């Protein structure tokens, strides 16, 4: 009887699900592309010198945890927004001024295209990292976006991106 109780205790103790570790279930790409971010949550990655992918999350609609979460991008999704931004053609303008509180006088207008389909999976370095006041938040996020479809205003497909990973990006902090 004593042996049976010990065996049951061991089986029950071993059958619990392990705690997720950051990033939970998102594999690091073999070739990392630098991603940056700020705020809660604003991340970006350059595709080339004139084009970036920007992802923002509505922190009042998304609960951040180390455990992986997946959200489908839809036309009217109010949780996550993904867009592609392209520089204009004025060579003396500054187009990408992300996460910077110093605004240059020669800021150019970006051309923006919204994602209307795709799947976003994310995990944060800690559970419930959003602090009050906001400047106390400082955490990391890893985001994987699959099968991203980006459209212009006339709903013409502009670009399809099979996979993009924002790996271990520091966010939460505010510029300034």
PDB file of C-alpha atoms in Angstrom:
ATOM      1  CA  UNK A   1       0.000   0.000   0.000  1.00  0.00           C
ATOM      2  CA  UNK A   2       2.804   2.385   0.927  1.00  0.00           C
ATOM      3  CA  UNK A   3       4.534   1.635  -2.395  1.00  0.00           C
ATOM      4  CA  UNK A   4       1.300   2.395  -4.291  1.00  0.00           C
ATOM      5  CA  UNK A   5       0.952   5.801  -2.592  1.00  0.00           C
ATOM      6  CA  UNK A   6       4.562   6.703  -3.385  1.00  0.00           C
ATOM      7  CA  UNK A   7       4.053   5.622  -6.995  1.00  0.00           C
ATOM      8  CA  UNK A   8       0.885   7.746  -7.295  1.00  0.00           C
ATOM      9  CA  UNK A   9       2.629  10.787  -5.817  1.00  0.00           C
ATOM     10  CA  UNK A  10       5.492  10.398  -8.297  1.00  0.00           C
ATOM     11  CA  UNK A  11       3.135   9.971 -11.259  1.00  0.00           C
ATOM     12  CA  UNK A  12       1.005  12.963 -10.310  1.00  0.00           C
ATOM     13  CA  UNK A  13       4.103  15.095  -9.701  1.00  0.00           C
ATOM     14  CA  UNK A  14       5.582  14.125 -13.069  1.00  0.00           C
ATOM     15  CA  UNK A  15       2.407  14.609 -15.092  1.00  0.00           C
ATOM     16  CA  UNK A  16       2.056  18.355 -14.527  1.00  0.00           C
ATOM     17  CA  UNK A  17       2.690  20.530 -17.566  1.00  0.00           C
ATOM     18  CA  UNK A  18       6.080  22.266 -17.447  1.00  0.00           C
ATOM     19  CA  UNK A  19       6.154  26.026 -17.075  1.00  0.00           C
ATOM     20  CA  UNK A  20       6.598  27.807 -20.404  1.00  0.00           C
ATOM     21  CA  UNK A  21      10.004  29.281 -21.013  1.00  0.00           C
ATOM     22  CA  UNK A  22      10.501  32.450 -22.996  1.00  0.00           C
ATOM     23  CA  UNK A  23      10.053  32.406 -25.919  1.00  0.00           C
ATOM     24  CA  UNK A  24       7.526  29.609 -25.643  1.00  0.00           C
ATOM     25  CA  UNK A  25       7.525  27.465 -28.788  1.00  0.00           C
ATOM     26  CA  UNK A  26       8.888  30.053 -31.224  1.00  0.00           C
ATOM     27  CA  UNK A  27      12.065  28.851 -32.876  1.00  0.00           C
ATOM     28  CA  UNK A  28      14.970  31.224 -33.341  1.00  0.00           C
ATOM     29  CA  UNK A  29      15.611  31.767 -37.059  1.00  0.00           C
ATOM     30  CA  UNK A  30      18.952  30.535 -38.376  1.00  0.00           C
ATOM     31  CA  UNK A  31      19.567  34.004 -39.756  1.00  0.00           C
ATOM     32  CA  UNK A  32      18.398  36.758 -37.407  1.00  0.00           C
ATOM     33  CA  UNK A  33      17.247  40.078 -38.831  1.00  0.00           C
ATOM     34  CA  UNK A  34      17.560  42.974 -36.390  1.00  0.00           C
ATOM     35  CA  UNK A  35      14.240  44.037 -34.906  1.00  0.00           C
ATOM     36  CA  UNK A  36      13.687  47.006 -32.634  1.00  0.00           C
ATOM     37  CA  UNK A  37      10.815  48.331 -30.581  1.00  0.00           C
ATOM     38  CA  UNK A  38       9.471  50.532 -27.846  1.00  0.00           C
ATOM     39  CA  UNK A  39       6.225  51.277 -26.053  1.00  0.00           C
ATOM     40  CA  UNK A  40       3.741  48.570 -25.300  1.00  0.00           C
ATOM     41  CA  UNK A  41       3.983  47.097 -28.007  1.00  0.00           C
ATOM     42  CA  UNK A  42       5.544  48.697 -31.098  1.00  0.00           C
ATOM     43  CA  UNK A  43       8.080  46.590 -33.032  1.00  0.00           C
ATOM     44  CA  UNK A  44       9.630  47.031 -36.450  1.00  0.00           C
ATOM     45  CA  UNK A  45      12.006  45.319 -38.824  1.00  0.00           C
ATOM     46  CA  UNK A  46      13.474  46.562 -42.091  1.00  0.00           C
ATOM     47  CA  UNK A  47      12.979  44.425 -45.195  1.00  0.00           C
ATOM     48  CA  UNK A  48      15.373  46.697 -47.095  1.00  0.00           C
ATOM     49  CA  UNK A  49      16.556  50.320 -46.842  1.00  0.00           C
ATOM     50  CA  UNK A  50      13.200  51.725 -48.027  1.00  0.00           C
ATOM     51  CA  UNK A  51      10.679  49.272 -46.520  1.00  0.00           C
ATOM     52  CA  UNK A  52       9.803  48.174 -42.995  1.00  0.00           C
ATOM     53  CA  UNK A  53       7.268  45.904 -41.348  1.00  0.00           C
ATOM     54  CA  UNK A  54       5.651  47.450 -38.264  1.00  0.00           C
ATOM     55  CA  UNK A  55       3.551  45.545 -35.716  1.00  0.00           C
ATOM     56  CA  UNK A  56       1.576  47.152 -32.892  1.00  0.00           C
ATOM     57  CA  UNK A  57      -0.520  45.528 -30.171  1.00  0.00           C
ATOM     58  CA  UNK A  58      -3.376  47.028 -28.197  1.00  0.00           C
ATOM     59  CA  UNK A  59      -2.238  46.359 -24.622  1.00  0.00           C
ATOM     60  CA  UNK A  60      -5.764  46.766 -23.252  1.00  0.00           C
ATOM     61  CA  UNK A  61      -6.985  43.917 -25.506  1.00  0.00           C
ATOM     62  CA  UNK A  62      -4.039  41.483 -25.239  1.00  0.00           C
ATOM     63  CA  UNK A  63      -2.852  39.748 -22.086  1.00  0.00           C
ATOM     64  CA  UNK A  64       0.914  39.279 -22.145  1.00  0.00           C
ATOM     65  CA  UNK A  65       2.400  36.072 -20.729  1.00  0.00           C
ATOM     66  CA  UNK A  66       5.370  33.791 -21.233  1.00  0.00           C
ATOM     67  CA  UNK A  67       2.934  31.192 -22.565  1.00  0.00           C
ATOM     68  CA  UNK A  68       2.660  31.372 -26.351  1.00  0.00           C
ATOM     69  CA  UNK A  69      -0.505  32.922 -27.786  1.00  0.00           C
ATOM     70  CA  UNK A  70      -1.728  33.027 -31.368  1.00  0.00           C
ATOM     71  CA  UNK A  71      -4.025  35.621 -32.958  1.00  0.00           C
ATOM     72  CA  UNK A  72      -5.354  35.662 -36.516  1.00  0.00           C
ATOM     73  CA  UNK A  73      -4.993  38.955 -38.365  1.00  0.00           C
ATOM     74  CA  UNK A  74      -8.300  40.024 -39.829  1.00  0.00           C
ATOM     75  CA  UNK A  75      -9.450  43.180 -41.561  1.00  0.00           C
ATOM     76  CA  UNK A  76     -11.046  44.645 -38.427  1.00  0.00           C
ATOM     77  CA  UNK A  77      -8.766  43.169 -35.758  1.00  0.00           C
ATOM     78  CA  UNK A  78      -8.448  45.592 -32.836  1.00  0.00           C
ATOM     79  CA  UNK A  79      -5.818  43.538 -30.969  1.00  0.00           C
ATOM     80  CA  UNK A  80      -2.919  43.477 -33.412  1.00  0.00           C
ATOM     81  CA  UNK A  81      -2.125  45.631 -36.425  1.00  0.00           C
ATOM     82  CA  UNK A  82       0.608  44.888 -38.946  1.00  0.00           C
ATOM     83  CA  UNK A  83       1.584  47.205 -41.774  1.00  0.00           C
ATOM     84  CA  UNK A  84       4.280  47.628 -44.350  1.00  0.00           C
ATOM     85  CA  UNK A  85       5.711  51.133 -44.624  1.00  0.00           C
ATOM     86  CA  UNK A  86       7.631  52.399 -47.632  1.00  0.00           C
ATOM     87  CA  UNK A  87       9.680  55.557 -47.955  1.00  0.00           C
ATOM     88  CA  UNK A  88       8.659  58.163 -50.488  1.00  0.00           C
ATOM     89  CA  UNK A  89      11.029  59.347 -53.185  1.00  0.00           C
ATOM     90  CA  UNK A  90      12.354  62.568 -51.681  1.00  0.00           C
ATOM     91  CA  UNK A  91      16.093  61.971 -51.090  1.00  0.00           C
ATOM     92  CA  UNK A  92      16.435  64.780 -48.518  1.00  0.00           C
ATOM     93  CA  UNK A  93      13.668  63.498 -46.213  1.00  0.00           C
ATOM     94  CA  UNK A  94      13.897  61.290 -43.125  1.00  0.00           C
ATOM     95  CA  UNK A  95      11.275  58.555 -43.388  1.00  0.00           C
ATOM     96  CA  UNK A  96      11.826  56.073 -40.580  1.00  0.00           C
ATOM     97  CA  UNK A  97      11.921  57.845 -37.244  1.00  0.00           C
ATOM     98  CA  UNK A  98      10.688  55.066 -34.974  1.00  0.00           C
ATOM     99  CA  UNK A  99      11.058  55.066 -31.169  1.00  0.00           C
ATOM    100  CA  UNK A 100      12.725  58.457 -31.117  1.00  0.00           C
ATOM    101  CA  UNK A 101      11.419  61.546 -29.369  1.00  0.00           C
ATOM    102  CA  UNK A 102      13.551  63.905 -31.494  1.00  0.00           C
ATOM    103  CA  UNK A 103      11.517  64.658 -34.617  1.00  0.00           C
ATOM    104  CA  UNK A 104      13.609  65.907 -37.542  1.00  0.00           C
ATOM    105  CA  UNK A 105      12.357  68.929 -39.459  1.00  0.00           C
ATOM    106  CA  UNK A 106      12.594  67.084 -42.778  1.00  0.00           C
ATOM    107  CA  UNK A 107      10.299  64.142 -41.944  1.00  0.00           C
ATOM    108  CA  UNK A 108       8.825  62.578 -45.070  1.00  0.00           C
ATOM    109  CA  UNK A 109       5.407  60.959 -45.406  1.00  0.00           C
ATOM    110  CA  UNK A 110       5.498  57.154 -45.424  1.00  0.00           C
ATOM    111  CA  UNK A 111       3.311  55.078 -47.721  1.00  0.00           C
ATOM    112  CA  UNK A 112       1.504  52.555 -45.529  1.00  0.00           C
ATOM    113  CA  UNK A 113      -0.107  49.233 -46.479  1.00  0.00           C
ATOM    114  CA  UNK A 114      -2.162  47.205 -43.975  1.00  0.00           C
ATOM    115  CA  UNK A 115      -2.029  43.484 -43.394  1.00  0.00           C
ATOM    116  CA  UNK A 116      -5.440  41.856 -43.768  1.00  0.00           C
ATOM    117  CA  UNK A 117      -4.505  38.207 -43.196  1.00  0.00           C
ATOM    118  CA  UNK A 118      -1.895  36.228 -41.336  1.00  0.00           C
ATOM    119  CA  UNK A 119      -1.203  34.538 -38.023  1.00  0.00           C
ATOM    120  CA  UNK A 120       0.700  36.194 -35.170  1.00  0.00           C
ATOM    121  CA  UNK A 121       2.227  34.097 -32.387  1.00  0.00           C
ATOM    122  CA  UNK A 122       3.936  35.811 -29.457  1.00  0.00           C
ATOM    123  CA  UNK A 123       5.465  35.283 -26.045  1.00  0.00           C
ATOM    124  CA  UNK A 124       6.801  37.825 -23.524  1.00  0.00           C
ATOM    125  CA  UNK A 125       9.788  37.534 -21.186  1.00  0.00           C
ATOM    126  CA  UNK A 126       7.523  37.787 -18.150  1.00  0.00           C
ATOM    127  CA  UNK A 127       3.863  37.427 -17.257  1.00  0.00           C
ATOM    128  CA  UNK A 128       1.810  40.642 -17.010  1.00  0.00           C
ATOM    129  CA  UNK A 129       4.711  43.027 -17.749  1.00  0.00           C
ATOM    130  CA  UNK A 130       2.625  46.190 -18.258  1.00  0.00           C
ATOM    131  CA  UNK A 131       3.265  48.528 -15.316  1.00  0.00           C
ATOM    132  CA  UNK A 132       1.727  51.781 -14.169  1.00  0.00           C
ATOM    133  CA  UNK A 133       3.041  54.356 -14.815  1.00  0.00           C
ATOM    134  CA  UNK A 134       4.006  53.170 -18.307  1.00  0.00           C
ATOM    135  CA  UNK A 135       7.670  54.183 -18.024  1.00  0.00           C
ATOM    136  CA  UNK A 136       8.160  51.362 -15.477  1.00  0.00           C
ATOM    137  CA  UNK A 137       7.413  48.700 -18.111  1.00  0.00           C
ATOM    138  CA  UNK A 138      10.511  47.170 -19.628  1.00  0.00           C
ATOM    139  CA  UNK A 139      10.337  43.660 -21.022  1.00  0.00           C
ATOM    140  CA  UNK A 140      11.108  41.575 -24.117  1.00  0.00           C
ATOM    141  CA  UNK A 141       8.794  40.071 -26.706  1.00  0.00           C
ATOM    142  CA  UNK A 142       9.289  37.518 -29.462  1.00  0.00           C
ATOM    143  CA  UNK A 143       6.761  37.499 -32.291  1.00  0.00           C
ATOM    144  CA  UNK A 144       6.389  35.155 -35.250  1.00  0.00           C
ATOM    145  CA  UNK A 145       4.147  36.221 -38.136  1.00  0.00           C
ATOM    146  CA  UNK A 146       3.159  33.588 -40.693  1.00  0.00           C
ATOM    147  CA  UNK A 147       1.463  33.901 -44.094  1.00  0.00           C
ATOM    148  CA  UNK A 148       1.184  37.682 -43.962  1.00  0.00           C
ATOM    149  CA  UNK A 149      -0.939  39.291 -46.704  1.00  0.00           C
ATOM    150  CA  UNK A 150      -0.513  43.048 -47.149  1.00  0.00           C
ATOM    151  CA  UNK A 151      -3.004  45.126 -49.143  1.00  0.00           C
ATOM    152  CA  UNK A 152      -3.338  48.675 -50.440  1.00  0.00           C
ATOM    153  CA  UNK A 153      -6.451  50.856 -49.983  1.00  0.00           C
ATOM    154  CA  UNK A 154      -8.111  49.287 -53.034  1.00  0.00           C
ATOM    155  CA  UNK A 155      -7.682  45.804 -51.510  1.00  0.00           C
ATOM    156  CA  UNK A 156      -5.085  44.761 -54.058  1.00  0.00           C
ATOM    157  CA  UNK A 157      -2.502  42.342 -52.709  1.00  0.00           C
ATOM    158  CA  UNK A 158       0.779  44.264 -52.466  1.00  0.00           C
ATOM    159  CA  UNK A 159       2.990  41.630 -50.840  1.00  0.00           C
ATOM    160  CA  UNK A 160       2.836  38.196 -49.245  1.00  0.00           C
ATOM    161  CA  UNK A 161       5.447  37.347 -46.621  1.00  0.00           C
ATOM    162  CA  UNK A 162       5.686  33.700 -45.644  1.00  0.00           C
ATOM    163  CA  UNK A 163       7.407  34.271 -42.273  1.00  0.00           C
ATOM    164  CA  UNK A 164       8.876  37.122 -40.297  1.00  0.00           C
ATOM    165  CA  UNK A 165      10.228  36.863 -36.752  1.00  0.00           C
ATOM    166  CA  UNK A 166      10.756  39.754 -34.335  1.00  0.00           C
ATOM    167  CA  UNK A 167      13.247  38.013 -32.029  1.00  0.00           C
ATOM    168  CA  UNK A 168      13.640  39.036 -28.378  1.00  0.00           C
ATOM    169  CA  UNK A 169      12.799  42.731 -28.877  1.00  0.00           C
ATOM    170  CA  UNK A 170      13.031  45.109 -25.921  1.00  0.00           C
ATOM    171  CA  UNK A 171       9.721  46.957 -25.527  1.00  0.00           C
ATOM    172  CA  UNK A 172       7.760  48.696 -22.809  1.00  0.00           C
ATOM    173  CA  UNK A 173      10.141  51.633 -22.517  1.00  0.00           C
ATOM    174  CA  UNK A 174       9.059  55.031 -23.786  1.00  0.00           C
ATOM    175  CA  UNK A 175      11.217  57.295 -25.943  1.00  0.00           C
ATOM    176  CA  UNK A 176      12.528  60.371 -24.200  1.00  0.00           C
TER     177      UNK A 176
END
